mmCIF file of C-alpha atoms in Angstrom:
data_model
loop_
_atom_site.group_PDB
_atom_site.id
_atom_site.type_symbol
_atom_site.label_atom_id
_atom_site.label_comp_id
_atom_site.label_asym_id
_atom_site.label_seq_id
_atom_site.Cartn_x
_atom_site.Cartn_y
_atom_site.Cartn_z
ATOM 1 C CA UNK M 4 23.381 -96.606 0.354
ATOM 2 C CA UNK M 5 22.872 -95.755 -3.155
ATOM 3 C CA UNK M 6 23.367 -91.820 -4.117
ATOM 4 C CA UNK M 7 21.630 -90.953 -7.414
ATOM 5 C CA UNK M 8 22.541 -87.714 -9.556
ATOM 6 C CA UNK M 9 19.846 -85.832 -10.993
ATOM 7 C CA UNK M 10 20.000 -84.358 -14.721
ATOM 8 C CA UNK M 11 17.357 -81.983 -14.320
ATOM 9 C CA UNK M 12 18.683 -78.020 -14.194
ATOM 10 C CA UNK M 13 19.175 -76.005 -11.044
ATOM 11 C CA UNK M 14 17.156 -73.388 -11.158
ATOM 12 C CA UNK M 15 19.376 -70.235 -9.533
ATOM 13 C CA UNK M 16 16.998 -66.979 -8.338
ATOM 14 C CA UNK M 17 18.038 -64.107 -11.321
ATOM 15 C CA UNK M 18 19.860 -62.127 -8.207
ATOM 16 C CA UNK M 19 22.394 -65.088 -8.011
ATOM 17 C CA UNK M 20 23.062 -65.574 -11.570
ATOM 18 C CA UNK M 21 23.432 -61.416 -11.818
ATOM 19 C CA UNK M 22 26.479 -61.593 -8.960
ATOM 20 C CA UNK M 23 27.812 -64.872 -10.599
ATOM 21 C CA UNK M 24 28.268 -62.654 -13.909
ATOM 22 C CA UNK M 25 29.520 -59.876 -11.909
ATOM 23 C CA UNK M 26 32.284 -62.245 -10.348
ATOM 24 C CA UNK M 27 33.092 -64.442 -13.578
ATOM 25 C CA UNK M 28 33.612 -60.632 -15.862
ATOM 26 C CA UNK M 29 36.134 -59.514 -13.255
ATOM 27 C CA UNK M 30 38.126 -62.792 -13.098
ATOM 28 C CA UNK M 31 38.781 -62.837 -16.477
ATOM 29 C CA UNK M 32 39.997 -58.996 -16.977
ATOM 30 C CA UNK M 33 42.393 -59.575 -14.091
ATOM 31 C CA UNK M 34 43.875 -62.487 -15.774
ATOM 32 C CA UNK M 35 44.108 -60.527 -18.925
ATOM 33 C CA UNK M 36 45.390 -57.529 -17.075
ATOM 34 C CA UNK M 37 48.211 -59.817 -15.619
ATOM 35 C CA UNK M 38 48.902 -61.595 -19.446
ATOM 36 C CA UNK M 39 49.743 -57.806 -20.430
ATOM 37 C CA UNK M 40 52.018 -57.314 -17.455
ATOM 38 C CA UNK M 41 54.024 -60.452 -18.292
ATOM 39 C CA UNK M 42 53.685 -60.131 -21.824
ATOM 40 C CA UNK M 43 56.410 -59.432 -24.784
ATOM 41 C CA UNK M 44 56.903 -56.001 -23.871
ATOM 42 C CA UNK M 45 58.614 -57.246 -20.311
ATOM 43 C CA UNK M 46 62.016 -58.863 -22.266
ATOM 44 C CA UNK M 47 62.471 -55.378 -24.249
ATOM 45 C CA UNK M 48 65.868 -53.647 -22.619
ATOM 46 C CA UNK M 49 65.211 -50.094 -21.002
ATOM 47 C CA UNK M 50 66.397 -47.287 -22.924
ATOM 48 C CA UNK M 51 69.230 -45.913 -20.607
ATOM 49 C CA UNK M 52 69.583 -42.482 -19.214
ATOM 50 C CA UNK M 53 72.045 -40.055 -21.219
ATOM 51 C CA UNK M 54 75.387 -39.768 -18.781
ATOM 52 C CA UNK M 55 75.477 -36.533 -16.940
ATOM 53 C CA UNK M 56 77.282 -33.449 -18.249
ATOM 54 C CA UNK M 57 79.607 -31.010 -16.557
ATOM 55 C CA UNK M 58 79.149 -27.841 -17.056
ATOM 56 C CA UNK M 59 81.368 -24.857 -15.901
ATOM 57 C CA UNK M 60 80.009 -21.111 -16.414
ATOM 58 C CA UNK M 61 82.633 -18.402 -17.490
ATOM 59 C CA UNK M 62 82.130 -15.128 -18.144
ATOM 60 C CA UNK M 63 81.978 -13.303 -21.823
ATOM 61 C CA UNK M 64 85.841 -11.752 -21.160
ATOM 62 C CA UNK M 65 86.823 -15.607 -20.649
ATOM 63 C CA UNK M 66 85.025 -17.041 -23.500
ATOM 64 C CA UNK M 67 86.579 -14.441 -25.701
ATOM 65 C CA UNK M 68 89.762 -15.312 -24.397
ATOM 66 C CA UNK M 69 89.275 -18.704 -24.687
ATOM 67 C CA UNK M 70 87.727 -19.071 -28.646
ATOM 68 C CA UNK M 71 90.390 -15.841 -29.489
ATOM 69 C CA UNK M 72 93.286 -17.148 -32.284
ATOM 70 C CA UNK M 73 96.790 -18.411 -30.533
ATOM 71 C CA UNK M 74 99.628 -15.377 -31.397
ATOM 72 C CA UNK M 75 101.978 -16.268 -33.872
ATOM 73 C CA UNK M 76 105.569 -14.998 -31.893
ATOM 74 C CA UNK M 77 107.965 -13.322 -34.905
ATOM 75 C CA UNK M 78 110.777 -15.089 -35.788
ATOM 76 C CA UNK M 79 114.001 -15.252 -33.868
ATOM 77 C CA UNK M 80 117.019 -13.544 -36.128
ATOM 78 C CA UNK M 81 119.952 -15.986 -36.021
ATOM 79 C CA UNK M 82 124.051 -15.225 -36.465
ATOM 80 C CA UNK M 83 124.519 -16.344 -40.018
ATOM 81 C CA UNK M 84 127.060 -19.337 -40.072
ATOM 82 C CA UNK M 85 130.785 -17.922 -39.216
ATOM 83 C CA UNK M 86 132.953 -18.816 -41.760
ATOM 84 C CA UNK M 87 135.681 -21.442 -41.307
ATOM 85 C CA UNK M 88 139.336 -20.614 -40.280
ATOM 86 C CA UNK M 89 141.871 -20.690 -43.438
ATOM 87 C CA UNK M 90 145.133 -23.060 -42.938
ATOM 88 C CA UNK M 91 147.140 -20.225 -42.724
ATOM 89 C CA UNK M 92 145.635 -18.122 -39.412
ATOM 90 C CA UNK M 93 146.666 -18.681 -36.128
ATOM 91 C CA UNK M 94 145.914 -18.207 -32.236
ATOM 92 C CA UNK M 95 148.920 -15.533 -32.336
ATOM 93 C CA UNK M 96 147.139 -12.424 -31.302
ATOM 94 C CA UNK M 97 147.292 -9.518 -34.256
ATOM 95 C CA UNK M 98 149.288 -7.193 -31.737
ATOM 96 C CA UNK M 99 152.187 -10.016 -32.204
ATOM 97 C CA UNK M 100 152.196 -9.866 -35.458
ATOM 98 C CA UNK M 101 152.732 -6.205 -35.900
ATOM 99 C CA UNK M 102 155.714 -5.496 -37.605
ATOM 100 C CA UNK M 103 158.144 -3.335 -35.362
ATOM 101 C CA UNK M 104 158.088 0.264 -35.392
ATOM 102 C CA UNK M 105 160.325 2.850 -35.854
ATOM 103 C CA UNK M 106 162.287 5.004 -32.686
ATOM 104 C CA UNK M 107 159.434 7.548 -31.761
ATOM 105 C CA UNK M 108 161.453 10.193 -29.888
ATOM 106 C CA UNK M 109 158.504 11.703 -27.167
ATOM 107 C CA UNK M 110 158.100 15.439 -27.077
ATOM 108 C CA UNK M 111 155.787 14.810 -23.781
ATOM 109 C CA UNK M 112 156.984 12.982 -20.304
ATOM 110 C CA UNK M 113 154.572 11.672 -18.129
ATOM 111 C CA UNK M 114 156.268 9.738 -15.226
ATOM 112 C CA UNK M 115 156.353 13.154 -13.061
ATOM 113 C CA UNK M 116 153.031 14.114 -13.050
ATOM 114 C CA UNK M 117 151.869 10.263 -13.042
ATOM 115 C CA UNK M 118 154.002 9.776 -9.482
ATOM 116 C CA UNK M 119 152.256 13.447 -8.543
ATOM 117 C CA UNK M 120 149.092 11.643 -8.202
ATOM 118 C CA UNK M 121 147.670 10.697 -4.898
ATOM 119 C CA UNK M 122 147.297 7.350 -6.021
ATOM 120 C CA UNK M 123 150.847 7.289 -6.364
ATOM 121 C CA UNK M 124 151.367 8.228 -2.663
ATOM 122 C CA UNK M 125 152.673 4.660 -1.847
ATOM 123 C CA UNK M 126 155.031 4.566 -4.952
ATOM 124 C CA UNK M 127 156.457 7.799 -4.753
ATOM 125 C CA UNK M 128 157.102 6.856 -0.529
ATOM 126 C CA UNK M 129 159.358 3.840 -1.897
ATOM 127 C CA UNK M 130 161.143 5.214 -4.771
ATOM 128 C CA UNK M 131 162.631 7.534 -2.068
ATOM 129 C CA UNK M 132 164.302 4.394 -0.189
ATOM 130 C CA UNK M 133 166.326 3.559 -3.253
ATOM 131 C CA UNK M 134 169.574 4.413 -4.454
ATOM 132 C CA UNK M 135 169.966 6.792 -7.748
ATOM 133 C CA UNK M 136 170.515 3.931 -10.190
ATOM 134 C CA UNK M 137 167.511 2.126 -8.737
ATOM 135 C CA UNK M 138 165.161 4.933 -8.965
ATOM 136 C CA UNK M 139 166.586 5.855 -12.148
ATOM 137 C CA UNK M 140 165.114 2.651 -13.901
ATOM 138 C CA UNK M 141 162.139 2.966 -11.740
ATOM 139 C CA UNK M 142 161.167 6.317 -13.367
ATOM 140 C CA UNK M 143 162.104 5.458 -16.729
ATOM 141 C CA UNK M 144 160.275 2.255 -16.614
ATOM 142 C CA UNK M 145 157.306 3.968 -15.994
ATOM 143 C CA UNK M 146 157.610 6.362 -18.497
ATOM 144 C CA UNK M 147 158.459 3.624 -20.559
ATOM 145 C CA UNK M 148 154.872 2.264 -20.201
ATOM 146 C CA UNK M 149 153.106 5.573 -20.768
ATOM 147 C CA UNK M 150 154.960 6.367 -23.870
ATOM 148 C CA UNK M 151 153.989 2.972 -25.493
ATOM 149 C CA UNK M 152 150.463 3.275 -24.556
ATOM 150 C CA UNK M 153 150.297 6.757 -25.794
ATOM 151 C CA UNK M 154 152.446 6.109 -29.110
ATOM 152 C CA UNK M 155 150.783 2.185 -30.249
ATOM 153 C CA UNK M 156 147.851 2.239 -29.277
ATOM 154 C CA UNK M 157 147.574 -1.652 -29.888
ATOM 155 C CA UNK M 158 149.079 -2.348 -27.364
ATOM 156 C CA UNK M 159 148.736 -2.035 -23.182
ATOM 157 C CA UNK M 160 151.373 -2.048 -21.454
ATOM 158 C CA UNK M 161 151.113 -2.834 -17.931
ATOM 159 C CA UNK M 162 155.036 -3.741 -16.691
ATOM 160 C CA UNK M 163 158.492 -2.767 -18.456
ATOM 161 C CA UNK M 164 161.499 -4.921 -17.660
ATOM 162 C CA UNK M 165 164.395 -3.022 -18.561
ATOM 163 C CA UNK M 166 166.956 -5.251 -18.527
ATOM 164 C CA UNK M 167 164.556 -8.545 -19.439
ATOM 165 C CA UNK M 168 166.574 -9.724 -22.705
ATOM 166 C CA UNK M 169 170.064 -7.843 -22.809
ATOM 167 C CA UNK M 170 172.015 -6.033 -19.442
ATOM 168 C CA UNK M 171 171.228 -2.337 -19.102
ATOM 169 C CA UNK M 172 173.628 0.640 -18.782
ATOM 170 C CA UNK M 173 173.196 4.057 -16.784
ATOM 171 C CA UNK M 174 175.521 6.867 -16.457
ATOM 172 C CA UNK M 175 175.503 10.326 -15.395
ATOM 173 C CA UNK M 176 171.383 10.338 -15.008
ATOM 174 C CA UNK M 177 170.769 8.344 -18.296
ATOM 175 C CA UNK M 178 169.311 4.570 -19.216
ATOM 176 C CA UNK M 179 170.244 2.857 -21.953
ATOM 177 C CA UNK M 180 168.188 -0.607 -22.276
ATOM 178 C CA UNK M 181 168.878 -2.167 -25.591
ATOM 179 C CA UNK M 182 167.022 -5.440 -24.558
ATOM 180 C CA UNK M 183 164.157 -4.326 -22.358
ATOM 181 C CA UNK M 184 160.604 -6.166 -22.628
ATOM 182 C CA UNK M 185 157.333 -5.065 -21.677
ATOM 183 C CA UNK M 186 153.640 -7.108 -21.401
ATOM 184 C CA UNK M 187 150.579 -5.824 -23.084
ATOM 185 C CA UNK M 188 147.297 -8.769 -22.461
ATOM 186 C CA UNK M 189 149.498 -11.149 -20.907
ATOM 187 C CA UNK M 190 151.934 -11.339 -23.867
ATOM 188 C CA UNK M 191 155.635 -10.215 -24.234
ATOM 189 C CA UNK M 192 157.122 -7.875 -26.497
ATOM 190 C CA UNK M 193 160.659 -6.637 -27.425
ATOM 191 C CA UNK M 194 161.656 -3.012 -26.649
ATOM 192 C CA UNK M 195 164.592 -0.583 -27.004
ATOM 193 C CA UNK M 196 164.600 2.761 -25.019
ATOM 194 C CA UNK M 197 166.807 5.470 -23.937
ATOM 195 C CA UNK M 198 165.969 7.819 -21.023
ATOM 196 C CA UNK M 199 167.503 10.984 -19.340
ATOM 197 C CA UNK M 200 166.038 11.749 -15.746
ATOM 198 C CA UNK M 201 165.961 15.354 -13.661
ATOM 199 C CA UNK M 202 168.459 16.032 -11.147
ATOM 200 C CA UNK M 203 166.579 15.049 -7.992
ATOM 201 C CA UNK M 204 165.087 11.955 -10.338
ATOM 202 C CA UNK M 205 161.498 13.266 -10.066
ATOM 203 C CA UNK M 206 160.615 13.652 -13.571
ATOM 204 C CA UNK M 207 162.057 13.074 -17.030
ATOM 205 C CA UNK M 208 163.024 15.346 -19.362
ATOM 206 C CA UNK M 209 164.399 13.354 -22.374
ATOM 207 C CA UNK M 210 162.885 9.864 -24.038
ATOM 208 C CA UNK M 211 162.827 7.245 -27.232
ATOM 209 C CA UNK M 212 161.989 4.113 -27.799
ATOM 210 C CA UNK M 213 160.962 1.138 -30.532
ATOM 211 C CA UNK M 214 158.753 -1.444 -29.859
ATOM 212 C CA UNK M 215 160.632 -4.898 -31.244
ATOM 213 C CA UNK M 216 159.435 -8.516 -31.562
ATOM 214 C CA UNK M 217 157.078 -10.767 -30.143
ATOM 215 C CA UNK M 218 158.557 -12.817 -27.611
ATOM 216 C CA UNK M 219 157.355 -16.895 -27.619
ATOM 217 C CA UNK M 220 156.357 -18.504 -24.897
ATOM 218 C CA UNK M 221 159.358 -20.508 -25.240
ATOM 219 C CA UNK M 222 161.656 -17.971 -24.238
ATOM 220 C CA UNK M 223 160.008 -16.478 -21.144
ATOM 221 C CA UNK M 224 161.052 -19.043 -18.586
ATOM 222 C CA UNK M 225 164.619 -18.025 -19.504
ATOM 223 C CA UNK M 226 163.872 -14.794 -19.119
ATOM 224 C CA UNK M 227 161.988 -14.784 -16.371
ATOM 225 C CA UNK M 228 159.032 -13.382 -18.143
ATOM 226 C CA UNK M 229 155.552 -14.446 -16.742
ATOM 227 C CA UNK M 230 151.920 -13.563 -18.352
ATOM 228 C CA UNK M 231 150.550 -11.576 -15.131
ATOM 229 C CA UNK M 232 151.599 -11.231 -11.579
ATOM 230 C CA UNK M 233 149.367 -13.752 -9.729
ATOM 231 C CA UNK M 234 151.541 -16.193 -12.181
ATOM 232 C CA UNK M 235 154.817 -15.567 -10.141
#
């Protein structure tokens, strides 16, 4: 069987070819609709979003603090520089290097009224178990202290050893120490004194002394001198 193809046109009713148009004009704008979707513009990079910001509110008393200028503090005064020690000072104290006084002969005694006191109610209680000599030195030794704090007022006495340096001699109600020592600010110190006591030994009524030498270190084991009582 032979099948034979005819040249001759089709003719198509005008209502066909009007839908055929219809179909063939929306083909083509949906293919160019999809060209611009896929087009250049798809490979351009997306602009990205600014980064988010944190913001804190404050009121105007805390901005004003905030923007106001930092306080300068004033200067700190300094100590100027002390100046250095010369070759020739030393730790010696200035009280031991006084040069020794003169016999100061007191016109006031103060070991009487001192053992008076009601603070002295303990010391006055023992002076009254010793013998005469005993008590003797006792009361002079204390006046001893009073008159060198009184007279040299560099110094402060807190304990008179009559017979520290050289023996001691009493007679008839009288002290002679030619070699006593007494400590001022845990230091020694030469001192002469003679003293003439009452009767019943409760007061003095006659007194002189002169404050001698610094006594070295050296010397005070041998004379059984120590720099404060907690030493002994």
């Amino acid at each position: 069987m032979s099948i034979t193809l005819d040249d001759s046109p089709i003719d198509v009713p005008p209502m066909q070819r009007s839908a055929w148009s219809t179909v063939l004009s929306l083909g083509f704008h949906a293919v160019l609709f999809g060209l611009l979707l896929l087009g250049p513009n798809q490979d351009k990079p997306k602009p990205l979003l600014p980064p988010a910001i944190a913001v804190e509110l404050m009121t105007a008393a805390q901005f004003a603090a905030l923007t106001a200028p930092a306080e300068v503090p004033p200067p700190v005064a300094t100590a100027p520089p002390m100046a250095a020690a010369s070759p020739s000072s030393s730790n010696t104290s200035p009280a031991a290097k006084s040069v020794p006084g003169g016999t100061v002969r007191a016109t006031e005694f103060f070991a009487g009224s001192l053992l008076a006191e009601p603070e002295s109610a303990n010391l006055r209680a023992a002076m009254t178990t010793l013998d005469g000599s005993e008590r003797l030195v006792q009361l002079c030794s204390i006046e001893a202290i009073e008159q060198i704090r009184r007279a040299r007022p560099e110094f402060d006495p807190d304990t008179v050893v009559a017979y520290a340096m050289a023996e001691m001699a009493t007679r008839d109600g009288a002290l002679i120490a030619d070699g006593g020592a007494f400590r001022s600010r845990r230091e020694w110190y030469e001192v002469k004194f003679s003293c003439v006591a009452a009767a019943d030994y409760s007061a003095v009524q006659r007194f002189e002394f002169s404050v001698g030498n610094f006594i070295p270190h050296d010397k005070w084991e041998e004379h059984y001198l120590t720099a404060a009582e907690s030493d002994e």
